[in-house]
Tab-separated table of C-alpha atoms and ligand atoms in Angstrom:
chain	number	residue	atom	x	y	z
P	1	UNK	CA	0.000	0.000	0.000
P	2	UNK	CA	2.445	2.587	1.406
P	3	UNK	CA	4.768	1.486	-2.239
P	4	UNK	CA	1.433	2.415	-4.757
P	5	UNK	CA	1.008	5.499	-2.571
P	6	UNK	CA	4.802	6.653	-3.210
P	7	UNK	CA	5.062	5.125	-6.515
P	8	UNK	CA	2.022	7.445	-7.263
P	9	UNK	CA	3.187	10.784	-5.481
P	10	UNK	CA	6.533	10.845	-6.916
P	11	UNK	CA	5.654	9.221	-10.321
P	12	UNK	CA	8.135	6.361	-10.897
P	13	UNK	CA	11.255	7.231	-12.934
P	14	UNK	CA	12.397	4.757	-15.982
P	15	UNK	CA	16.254	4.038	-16.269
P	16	UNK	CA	17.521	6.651	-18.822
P	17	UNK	CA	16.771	5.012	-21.888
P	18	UNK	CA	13.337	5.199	-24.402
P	19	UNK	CA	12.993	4.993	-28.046
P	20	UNK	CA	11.746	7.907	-29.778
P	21	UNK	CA	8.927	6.972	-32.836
P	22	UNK	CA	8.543	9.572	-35.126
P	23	UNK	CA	5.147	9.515	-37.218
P	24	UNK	CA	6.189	11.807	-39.458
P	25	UNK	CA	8.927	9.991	-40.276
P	26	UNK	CA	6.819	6.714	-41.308
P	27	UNK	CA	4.097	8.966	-43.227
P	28	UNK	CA	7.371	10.285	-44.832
P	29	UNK	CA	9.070	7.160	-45.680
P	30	UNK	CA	5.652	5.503	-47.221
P	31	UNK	CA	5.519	9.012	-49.382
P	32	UNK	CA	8.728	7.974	-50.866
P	33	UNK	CA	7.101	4.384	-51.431
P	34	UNK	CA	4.624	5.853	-52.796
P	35	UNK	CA	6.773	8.397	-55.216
P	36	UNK	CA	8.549	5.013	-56.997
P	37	UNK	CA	5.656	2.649	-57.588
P	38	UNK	CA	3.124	4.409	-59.592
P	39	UNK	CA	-0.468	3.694	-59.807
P	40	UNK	CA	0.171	0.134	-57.542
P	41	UNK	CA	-1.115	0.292	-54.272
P	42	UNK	CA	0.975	-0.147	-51.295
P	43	UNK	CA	0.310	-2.942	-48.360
P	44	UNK	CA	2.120	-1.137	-45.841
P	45	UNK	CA	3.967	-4.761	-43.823
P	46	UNK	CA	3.260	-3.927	-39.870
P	47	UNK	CA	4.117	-8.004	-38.953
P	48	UNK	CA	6.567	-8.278	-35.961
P	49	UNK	CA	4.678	-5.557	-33.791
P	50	UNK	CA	5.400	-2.804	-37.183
P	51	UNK	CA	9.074	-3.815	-36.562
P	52	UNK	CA	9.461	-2.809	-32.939
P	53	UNK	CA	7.512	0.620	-33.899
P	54	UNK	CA	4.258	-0.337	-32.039
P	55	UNK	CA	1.503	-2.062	-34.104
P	56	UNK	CA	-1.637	0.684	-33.896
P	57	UNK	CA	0.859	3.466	-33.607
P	58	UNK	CA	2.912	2.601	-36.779
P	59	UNK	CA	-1.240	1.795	-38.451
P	60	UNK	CA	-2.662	5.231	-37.309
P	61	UNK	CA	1.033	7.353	-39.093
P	62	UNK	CA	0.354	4.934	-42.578
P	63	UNK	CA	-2.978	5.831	-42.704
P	64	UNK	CA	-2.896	6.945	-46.461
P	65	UNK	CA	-1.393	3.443	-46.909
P	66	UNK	CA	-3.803	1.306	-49.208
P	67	UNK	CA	-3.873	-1.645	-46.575
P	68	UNK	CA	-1.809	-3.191	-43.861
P	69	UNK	CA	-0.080	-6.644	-43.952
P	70	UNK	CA	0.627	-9.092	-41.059
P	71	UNK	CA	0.711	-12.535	-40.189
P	72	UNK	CA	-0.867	-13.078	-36.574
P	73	UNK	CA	-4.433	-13.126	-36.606
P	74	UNK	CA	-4.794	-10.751	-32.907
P	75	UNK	CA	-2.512	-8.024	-34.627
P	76	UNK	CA	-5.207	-8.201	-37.121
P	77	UNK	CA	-8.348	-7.887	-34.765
P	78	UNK	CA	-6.558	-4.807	-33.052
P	79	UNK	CA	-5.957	-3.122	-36.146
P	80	UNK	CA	-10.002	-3.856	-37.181
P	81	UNK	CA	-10.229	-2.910	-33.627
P	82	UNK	CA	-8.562	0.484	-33.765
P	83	UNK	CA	-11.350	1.398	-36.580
P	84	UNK	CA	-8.793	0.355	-39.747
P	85	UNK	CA	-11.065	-0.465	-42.354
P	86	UNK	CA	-8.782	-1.195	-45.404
P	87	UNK	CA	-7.591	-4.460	-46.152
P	88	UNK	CA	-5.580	-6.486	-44.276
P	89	UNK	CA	-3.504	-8.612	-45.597
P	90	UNK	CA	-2.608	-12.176	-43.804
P	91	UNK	CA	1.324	-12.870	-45.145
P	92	UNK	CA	0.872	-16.568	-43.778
P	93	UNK	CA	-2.875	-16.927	-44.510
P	94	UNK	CA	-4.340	-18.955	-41.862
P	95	UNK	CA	-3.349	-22.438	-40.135
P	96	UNK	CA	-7.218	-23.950	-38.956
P	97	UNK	CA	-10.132	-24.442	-39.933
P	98	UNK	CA	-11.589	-22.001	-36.894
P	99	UNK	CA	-9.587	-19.329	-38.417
P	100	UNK	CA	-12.158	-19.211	-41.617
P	101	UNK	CA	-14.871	-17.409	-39.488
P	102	UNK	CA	-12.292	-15.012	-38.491
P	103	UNK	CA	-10.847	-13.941	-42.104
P	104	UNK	CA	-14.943	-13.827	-43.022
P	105	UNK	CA	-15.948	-11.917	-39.903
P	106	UNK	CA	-13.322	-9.220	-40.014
P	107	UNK	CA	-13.049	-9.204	-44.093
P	108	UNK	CA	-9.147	-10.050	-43.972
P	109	UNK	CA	-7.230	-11.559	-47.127
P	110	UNK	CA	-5.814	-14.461	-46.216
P	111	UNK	CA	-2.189	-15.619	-48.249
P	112	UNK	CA	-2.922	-19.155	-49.677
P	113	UNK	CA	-0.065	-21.192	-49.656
P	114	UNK	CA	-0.751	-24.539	-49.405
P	115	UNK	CA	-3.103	-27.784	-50.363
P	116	UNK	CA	-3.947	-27.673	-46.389
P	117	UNK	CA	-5.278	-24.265	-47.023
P	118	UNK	CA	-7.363	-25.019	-50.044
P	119	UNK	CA	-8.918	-28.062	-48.530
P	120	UNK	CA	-10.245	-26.153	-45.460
P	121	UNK	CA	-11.649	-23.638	-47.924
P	122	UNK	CA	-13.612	-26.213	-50.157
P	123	UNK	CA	-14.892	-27.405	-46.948
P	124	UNK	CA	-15.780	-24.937	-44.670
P	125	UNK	CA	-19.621	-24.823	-44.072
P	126	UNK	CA	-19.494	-20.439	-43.282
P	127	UNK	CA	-20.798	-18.296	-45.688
P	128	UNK	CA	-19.365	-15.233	-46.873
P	129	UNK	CA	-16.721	-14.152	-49.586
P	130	UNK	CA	-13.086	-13.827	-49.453
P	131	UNK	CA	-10.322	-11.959	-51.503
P	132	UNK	CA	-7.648	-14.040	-51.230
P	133	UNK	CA	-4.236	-13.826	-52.213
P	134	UNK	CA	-2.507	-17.092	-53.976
P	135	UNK	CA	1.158	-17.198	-53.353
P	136	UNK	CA	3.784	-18.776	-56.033
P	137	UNK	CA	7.014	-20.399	-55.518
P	138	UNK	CA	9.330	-18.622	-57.955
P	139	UNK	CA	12.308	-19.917	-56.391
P	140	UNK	CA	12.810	-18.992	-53.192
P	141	UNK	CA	11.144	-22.195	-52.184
P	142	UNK	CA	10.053	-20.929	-48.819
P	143	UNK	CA	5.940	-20.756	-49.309
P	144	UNK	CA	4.147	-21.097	-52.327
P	145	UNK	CA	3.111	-23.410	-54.872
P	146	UNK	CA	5.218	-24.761	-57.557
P	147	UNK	CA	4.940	-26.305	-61.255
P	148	UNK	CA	2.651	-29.327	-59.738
P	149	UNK	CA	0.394	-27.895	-58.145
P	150	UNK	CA	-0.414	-24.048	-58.884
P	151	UNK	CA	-2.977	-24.929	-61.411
P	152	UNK	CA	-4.902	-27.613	-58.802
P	153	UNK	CA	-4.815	-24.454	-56.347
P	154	UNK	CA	-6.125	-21.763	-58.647
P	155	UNK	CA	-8.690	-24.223	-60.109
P	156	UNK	CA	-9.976	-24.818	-56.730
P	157	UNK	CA	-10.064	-21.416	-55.694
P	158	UNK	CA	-11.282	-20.167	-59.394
P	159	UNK	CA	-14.279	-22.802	-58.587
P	160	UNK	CA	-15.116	-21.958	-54.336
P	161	UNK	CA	-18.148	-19.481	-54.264
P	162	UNK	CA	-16.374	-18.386	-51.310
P	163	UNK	CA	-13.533	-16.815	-53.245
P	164	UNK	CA	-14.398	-13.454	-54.766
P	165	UNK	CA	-10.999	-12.433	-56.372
P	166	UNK	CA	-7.658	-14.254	-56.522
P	167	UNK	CA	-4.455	-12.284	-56.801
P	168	UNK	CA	-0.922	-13.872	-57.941
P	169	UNK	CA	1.284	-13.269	-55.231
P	170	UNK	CA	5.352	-13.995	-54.855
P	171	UNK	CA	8.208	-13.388	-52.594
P	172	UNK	CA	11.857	-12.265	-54.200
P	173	UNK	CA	14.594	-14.118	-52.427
P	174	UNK	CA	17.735	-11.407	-53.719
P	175	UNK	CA	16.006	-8.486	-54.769
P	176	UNK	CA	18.854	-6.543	-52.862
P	177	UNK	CA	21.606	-9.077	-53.979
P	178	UNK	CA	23.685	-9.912	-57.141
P	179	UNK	CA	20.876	-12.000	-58.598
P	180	UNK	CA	18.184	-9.704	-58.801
P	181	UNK	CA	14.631	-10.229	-59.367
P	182	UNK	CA	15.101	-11.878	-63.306
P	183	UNK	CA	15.320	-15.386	-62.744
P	184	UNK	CA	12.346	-15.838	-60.904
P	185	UNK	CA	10.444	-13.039	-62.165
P	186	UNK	CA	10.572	-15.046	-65.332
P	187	UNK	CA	9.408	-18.087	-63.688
P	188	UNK	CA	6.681	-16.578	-62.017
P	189	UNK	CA	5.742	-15.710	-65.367
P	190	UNK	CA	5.834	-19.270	-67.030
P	191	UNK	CA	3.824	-20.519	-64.033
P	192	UNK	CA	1.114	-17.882	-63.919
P	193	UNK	CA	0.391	-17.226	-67.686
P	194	UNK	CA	-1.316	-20.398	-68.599
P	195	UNK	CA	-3.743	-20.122	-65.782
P	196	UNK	CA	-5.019	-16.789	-66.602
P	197	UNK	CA	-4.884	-16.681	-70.587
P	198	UNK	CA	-5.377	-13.093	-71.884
P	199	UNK	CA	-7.060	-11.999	-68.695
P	200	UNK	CA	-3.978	-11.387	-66.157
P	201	UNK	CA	-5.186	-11.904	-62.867
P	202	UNK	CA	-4.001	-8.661	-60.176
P	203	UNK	CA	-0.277	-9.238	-58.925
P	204	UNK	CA	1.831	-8.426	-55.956
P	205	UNK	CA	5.424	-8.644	-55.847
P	206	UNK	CA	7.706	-6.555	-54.808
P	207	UNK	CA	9.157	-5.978	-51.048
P	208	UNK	CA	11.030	-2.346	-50.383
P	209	UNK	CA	14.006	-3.733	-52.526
P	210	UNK	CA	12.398	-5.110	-55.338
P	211	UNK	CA	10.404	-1.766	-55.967
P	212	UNK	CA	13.342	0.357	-55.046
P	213	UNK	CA	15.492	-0.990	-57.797
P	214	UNK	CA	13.231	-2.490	-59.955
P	215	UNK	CA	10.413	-0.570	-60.324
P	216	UNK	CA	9.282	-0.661	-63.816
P	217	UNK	CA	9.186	-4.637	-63.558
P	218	UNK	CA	7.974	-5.296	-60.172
P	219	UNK	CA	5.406	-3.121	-58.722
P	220	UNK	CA	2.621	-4.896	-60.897
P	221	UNK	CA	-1.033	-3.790	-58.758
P	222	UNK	CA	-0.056	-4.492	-55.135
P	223	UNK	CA	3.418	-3.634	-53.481
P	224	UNK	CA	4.864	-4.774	-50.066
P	225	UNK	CA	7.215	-2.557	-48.732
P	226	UNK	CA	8.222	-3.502	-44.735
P	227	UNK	CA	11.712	-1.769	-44.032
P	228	UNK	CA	11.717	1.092	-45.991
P	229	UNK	CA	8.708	2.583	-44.102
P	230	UNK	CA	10.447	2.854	-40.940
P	231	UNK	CA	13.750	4.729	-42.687
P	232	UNK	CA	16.334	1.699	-43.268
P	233	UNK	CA	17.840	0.760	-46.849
P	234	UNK	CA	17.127	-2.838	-47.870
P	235	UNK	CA	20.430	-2.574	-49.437
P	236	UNK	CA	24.108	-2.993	-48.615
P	237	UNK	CA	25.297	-0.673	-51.211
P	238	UNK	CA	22.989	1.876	-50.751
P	239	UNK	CA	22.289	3.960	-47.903
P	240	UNK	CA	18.816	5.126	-46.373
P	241	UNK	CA	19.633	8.723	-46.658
P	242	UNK	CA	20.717	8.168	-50.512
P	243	UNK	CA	17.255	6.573	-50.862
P	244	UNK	CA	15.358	9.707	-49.328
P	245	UNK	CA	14.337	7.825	-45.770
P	246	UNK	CA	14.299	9.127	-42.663
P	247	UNK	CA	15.049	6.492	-39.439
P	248	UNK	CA	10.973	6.215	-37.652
P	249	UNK	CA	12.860	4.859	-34.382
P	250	UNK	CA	16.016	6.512	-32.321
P	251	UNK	CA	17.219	4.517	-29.409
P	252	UNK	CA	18.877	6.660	-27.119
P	253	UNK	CA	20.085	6.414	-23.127
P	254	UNK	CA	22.113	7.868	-21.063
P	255	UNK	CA	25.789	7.298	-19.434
P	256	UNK	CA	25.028	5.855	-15.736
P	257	UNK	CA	28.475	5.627	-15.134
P	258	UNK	CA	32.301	7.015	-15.623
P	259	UNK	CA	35.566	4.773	-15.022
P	260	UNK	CA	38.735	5.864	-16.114
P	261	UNK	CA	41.437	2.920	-16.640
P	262	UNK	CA	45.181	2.643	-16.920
P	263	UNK	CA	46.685	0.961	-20.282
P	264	UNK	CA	46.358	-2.493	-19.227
P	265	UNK	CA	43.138	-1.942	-17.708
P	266	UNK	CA	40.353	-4.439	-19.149
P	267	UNK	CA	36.441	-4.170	-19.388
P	268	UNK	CA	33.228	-6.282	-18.998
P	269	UNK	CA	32.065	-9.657	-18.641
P	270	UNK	CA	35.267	-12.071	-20.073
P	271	UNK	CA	37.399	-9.151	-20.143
P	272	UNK	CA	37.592	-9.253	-23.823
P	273	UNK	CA	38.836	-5.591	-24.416
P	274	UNK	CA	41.909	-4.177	-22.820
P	275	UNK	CA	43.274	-0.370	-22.848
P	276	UNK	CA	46.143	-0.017	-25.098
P	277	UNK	CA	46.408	3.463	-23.118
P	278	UNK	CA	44.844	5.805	-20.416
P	279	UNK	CA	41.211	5.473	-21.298
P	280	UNK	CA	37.478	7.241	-19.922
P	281	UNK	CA	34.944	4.982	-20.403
P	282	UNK	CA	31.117	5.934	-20.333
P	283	UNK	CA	28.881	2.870	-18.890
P	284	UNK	CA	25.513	2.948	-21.089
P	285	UNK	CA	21.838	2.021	-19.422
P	286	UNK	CA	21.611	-0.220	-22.791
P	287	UNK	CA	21.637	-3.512	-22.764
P	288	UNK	CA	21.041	-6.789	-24.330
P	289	UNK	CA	17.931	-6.912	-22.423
P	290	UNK	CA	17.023	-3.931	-24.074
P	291	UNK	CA	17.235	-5.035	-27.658
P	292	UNK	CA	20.796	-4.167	-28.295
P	293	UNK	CA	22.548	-6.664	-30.029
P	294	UNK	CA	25.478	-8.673	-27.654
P	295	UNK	CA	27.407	-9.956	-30.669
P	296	UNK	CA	28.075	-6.377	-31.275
P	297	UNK	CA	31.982	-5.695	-31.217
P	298	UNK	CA	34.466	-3.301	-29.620
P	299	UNK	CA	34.080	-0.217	-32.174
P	300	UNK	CA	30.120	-0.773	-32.842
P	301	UNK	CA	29.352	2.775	-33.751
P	302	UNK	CA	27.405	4.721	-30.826
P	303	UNK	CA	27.141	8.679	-30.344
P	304	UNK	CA	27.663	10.188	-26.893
P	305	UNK	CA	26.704	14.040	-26.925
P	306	UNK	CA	26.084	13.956	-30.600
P	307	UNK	CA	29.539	12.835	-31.275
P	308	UNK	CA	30.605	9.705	-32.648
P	309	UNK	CA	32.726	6.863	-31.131
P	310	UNK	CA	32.502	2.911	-29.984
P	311	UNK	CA	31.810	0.499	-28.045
P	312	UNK	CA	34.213	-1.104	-26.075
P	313	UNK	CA	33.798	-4.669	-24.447
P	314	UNK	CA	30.827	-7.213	-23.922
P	315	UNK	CA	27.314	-5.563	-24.122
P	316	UNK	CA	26.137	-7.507	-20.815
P	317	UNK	CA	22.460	-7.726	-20.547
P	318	UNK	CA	21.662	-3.454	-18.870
P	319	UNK	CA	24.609	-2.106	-19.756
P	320	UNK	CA	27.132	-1.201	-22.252
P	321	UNK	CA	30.467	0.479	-22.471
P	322	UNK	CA	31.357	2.916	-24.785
P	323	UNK	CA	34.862	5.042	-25.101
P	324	UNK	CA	34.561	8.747	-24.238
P	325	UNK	CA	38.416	9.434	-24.031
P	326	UNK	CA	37.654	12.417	-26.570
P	327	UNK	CA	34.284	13.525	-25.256
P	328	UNK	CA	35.453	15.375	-22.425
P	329	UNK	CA	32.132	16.665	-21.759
P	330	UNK	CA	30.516	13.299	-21.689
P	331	UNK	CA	29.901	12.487	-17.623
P	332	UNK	CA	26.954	10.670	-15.803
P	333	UNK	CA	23.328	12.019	-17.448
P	334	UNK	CA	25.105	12.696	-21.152
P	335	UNK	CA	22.861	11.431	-23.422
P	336	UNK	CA	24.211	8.917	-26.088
P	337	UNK	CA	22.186	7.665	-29.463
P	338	UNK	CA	22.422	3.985	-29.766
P	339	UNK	CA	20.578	3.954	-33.460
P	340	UNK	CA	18.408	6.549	-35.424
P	341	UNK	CA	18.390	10.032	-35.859
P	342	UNK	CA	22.058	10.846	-36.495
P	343	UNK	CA	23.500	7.179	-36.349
P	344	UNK	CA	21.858	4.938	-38.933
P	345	UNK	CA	20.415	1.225	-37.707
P	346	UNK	CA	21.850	0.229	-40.991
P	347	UNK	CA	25.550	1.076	-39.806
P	348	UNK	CA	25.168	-0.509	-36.537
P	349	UNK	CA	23.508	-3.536	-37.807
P	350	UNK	CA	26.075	-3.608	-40.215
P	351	UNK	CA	29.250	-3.472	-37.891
P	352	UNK	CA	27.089	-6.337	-35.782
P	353	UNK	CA	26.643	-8.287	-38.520
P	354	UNK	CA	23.253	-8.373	-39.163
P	355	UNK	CA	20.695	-6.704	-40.456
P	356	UNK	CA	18.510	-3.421	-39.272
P	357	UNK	CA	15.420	-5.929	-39.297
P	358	UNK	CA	16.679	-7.649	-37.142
P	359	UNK	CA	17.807	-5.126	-34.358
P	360	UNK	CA	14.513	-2.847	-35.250
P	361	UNK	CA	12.279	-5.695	-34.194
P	362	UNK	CA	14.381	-6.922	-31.316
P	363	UNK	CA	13.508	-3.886	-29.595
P	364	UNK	CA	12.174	-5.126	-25.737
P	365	UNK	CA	9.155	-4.219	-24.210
P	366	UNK	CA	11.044	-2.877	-21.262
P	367	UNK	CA	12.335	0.238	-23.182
P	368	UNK	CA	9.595	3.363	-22.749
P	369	UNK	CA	8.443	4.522	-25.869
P	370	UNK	CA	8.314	8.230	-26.708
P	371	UNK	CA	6.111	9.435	-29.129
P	372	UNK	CA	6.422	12.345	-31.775
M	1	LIG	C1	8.232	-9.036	-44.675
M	1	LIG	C2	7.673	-9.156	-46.027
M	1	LIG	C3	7.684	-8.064	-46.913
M	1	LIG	C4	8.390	-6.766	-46.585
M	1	LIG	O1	9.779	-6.890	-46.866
M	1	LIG	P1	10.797	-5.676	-46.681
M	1	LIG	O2	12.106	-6.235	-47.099
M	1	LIG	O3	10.774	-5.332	-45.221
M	1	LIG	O4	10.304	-4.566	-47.529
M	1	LIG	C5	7.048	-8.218	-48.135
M	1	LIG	N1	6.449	-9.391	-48.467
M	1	LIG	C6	6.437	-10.458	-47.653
M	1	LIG	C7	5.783	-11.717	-48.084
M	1	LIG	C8	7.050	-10.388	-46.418
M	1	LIG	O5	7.042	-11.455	-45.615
């Protein structure tokens, strides 16, 4: 009792560390989406909680999107939920039968993807109509149906009074690599053509790299772009700022502690870095536990006071070292940007060898989020 009572007087304090969303930044980023693909329409991709941005957050700044893809049927009911009435697109379509009366009751397009799929559909006993989307294999053999079966699939659908439109749907396995989107555009193409005839069916293709670089070939009626919406390049060679983005999430926190060391001096868990010379190092409320990635090296890019330097040892699970020998102003309460506005995801996820997907969505429910 006496703890709510304090907790409510004084208003409990967070560690020093939030990430900042910007919604101008995503209605910015999907205006550049929007600038290279035409007349197609855009499925803005919100799966994985709108990549760490927060689901009905990241929905309510796309709101001039044409629709909103996902995979998990709840994400889906909050968006209908949140008064979203533009379709919603299920990436993995759905996995029971139960889920039928869902995709019915709250007009979702489901991804079909397999026989399983189908056969629940030509038995289901709900009425209603569906759009539905039917997925191809062109090669990335993930989901999809190949040569021996994608005419069994669109025959069945083509012939279920429950489906009211099919659209041709695949998934580009290098559009941001050195083989490009050729091969299995091409393939697509072989597969599709002799089920539709002269009447082409609607088509959706392209993710952010596909209708980046190839725009004139990919973004067909309905495009998918995920990670250029919240401001990070799908491409090695080519950086966000070059493409026009602007980063949607900055992680920042602030130095909790100072230690200076001798050369010889070592730091963190393992002592895996040692001081070559006198050293300052700033101790980071970021850790692991935080989203941050722990296979980050010595040297992962950070900026403390605006200015850029590294980390320095094993990011343990709240903390993180960084090396503020040349920030003399830097001291307990400095703030320091972790990814984001001034320090691109892309570089960091780069230097940690992985990707900005992957340390966007990784973000932990424990940081505070702070709108703008
Ligand atoms: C995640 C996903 C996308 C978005 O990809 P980005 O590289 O983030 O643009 C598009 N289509 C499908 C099927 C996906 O799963």
């Amino acid at each position: 009792m006496t703890f709510v009572c304090w907790a409510g007087i004084l208003r409990l304090m967070p560690r020093p560390i939030s990430a900042t969303i910007s919604s101008a930044a995503l209605a910015h980023n999907l205006a550049i989406a929007r600038s290279h693909v035409g007349a197609a329409k855009i499925w803005a991709v919100v799966k994985a909680n709108a990549y760490g941005h927060g689901l009905l957050r990241t929905a309510a700044a796309l709101h001039e999107s044409d629709g909103f893809a996902m995979l998990d049927f709840a994400d889906a009911l909050r968006v209908r939920g949140s008064g979203v009435e533009k379709p919603i697109l299920m990436l993995e379509g759905f996995f029971k039968p139960e889920d039928i009366a869902l995709l019915l009751r709250h007009r979702l397009t489901p991804v079909i993807h397999n026989m399983e799929q189908i056969e629940m559909l030509e038995k289901t006993g709900i009425d209603g109509t569906l759009d539905v989307y039917l997925k191809v294999n062109s090669g990335m053999n993930r989901l999809g149906f190949s040569l021996d079966n994608v005419r069994l699939a669109w025959n069945s659908l083509h012939g279920n009074p429950r489906v009211a439109s099919v659209t041709l749907m695949t998934h580009f396995a290098d559009a941001d690599g050195d083989g490009g989107i050729a091969g299995q555009l091409q393939w697509f193409n072989e597969l599709t053509q002799p089920l539709t005839g002269t009447d082409p069916a609607p088509r959706s293709l392209a993710n952010s790299a596909a209708l980046l670089r190839y725009p004139d070939q990919a973004c067909a009626d309905w495009v998918r772009p995920g990670i250029m919406l919240y401001g990070c390049s799908p491409f090695s060679f080519r950086t966000a700022e070059d493409i026009g983005l602007k980063p949607a999430m900055t992680l920042t926190a602030e130095i909790v502690g100072v230690q200076q060391l001798q050369a010889g001096e070592r730091v963190g868990y393992g002592m895996t870095y040692e001081a070559a010379q006198e050293m300052t190092i700033g101790v980071v409320a970021c850790g692991y536990a935080d989203g941050y990635p722990r296979h980050a090296p010595s040297g992962t890019p950070v900026l403390v006071a605006g200015q850029r330097t590294g980390t320095v040892g094993r990011v343990s699970m709240d903390l993180l070292c960084v090396d503020i020998s040349d920030i003399p102003e830097a001291y307990v309460g400095t703030p320091v940007t972790l990814w984001g506005e001034g320090l691109p995801c892309d570089e960091v996820a780069m230097a940690a060898g992985t990707v900005s997907y992957e340390l966007l969505c990784a973000l932990a429910p424990r940081v505070p989020i702070v709108e703008t």
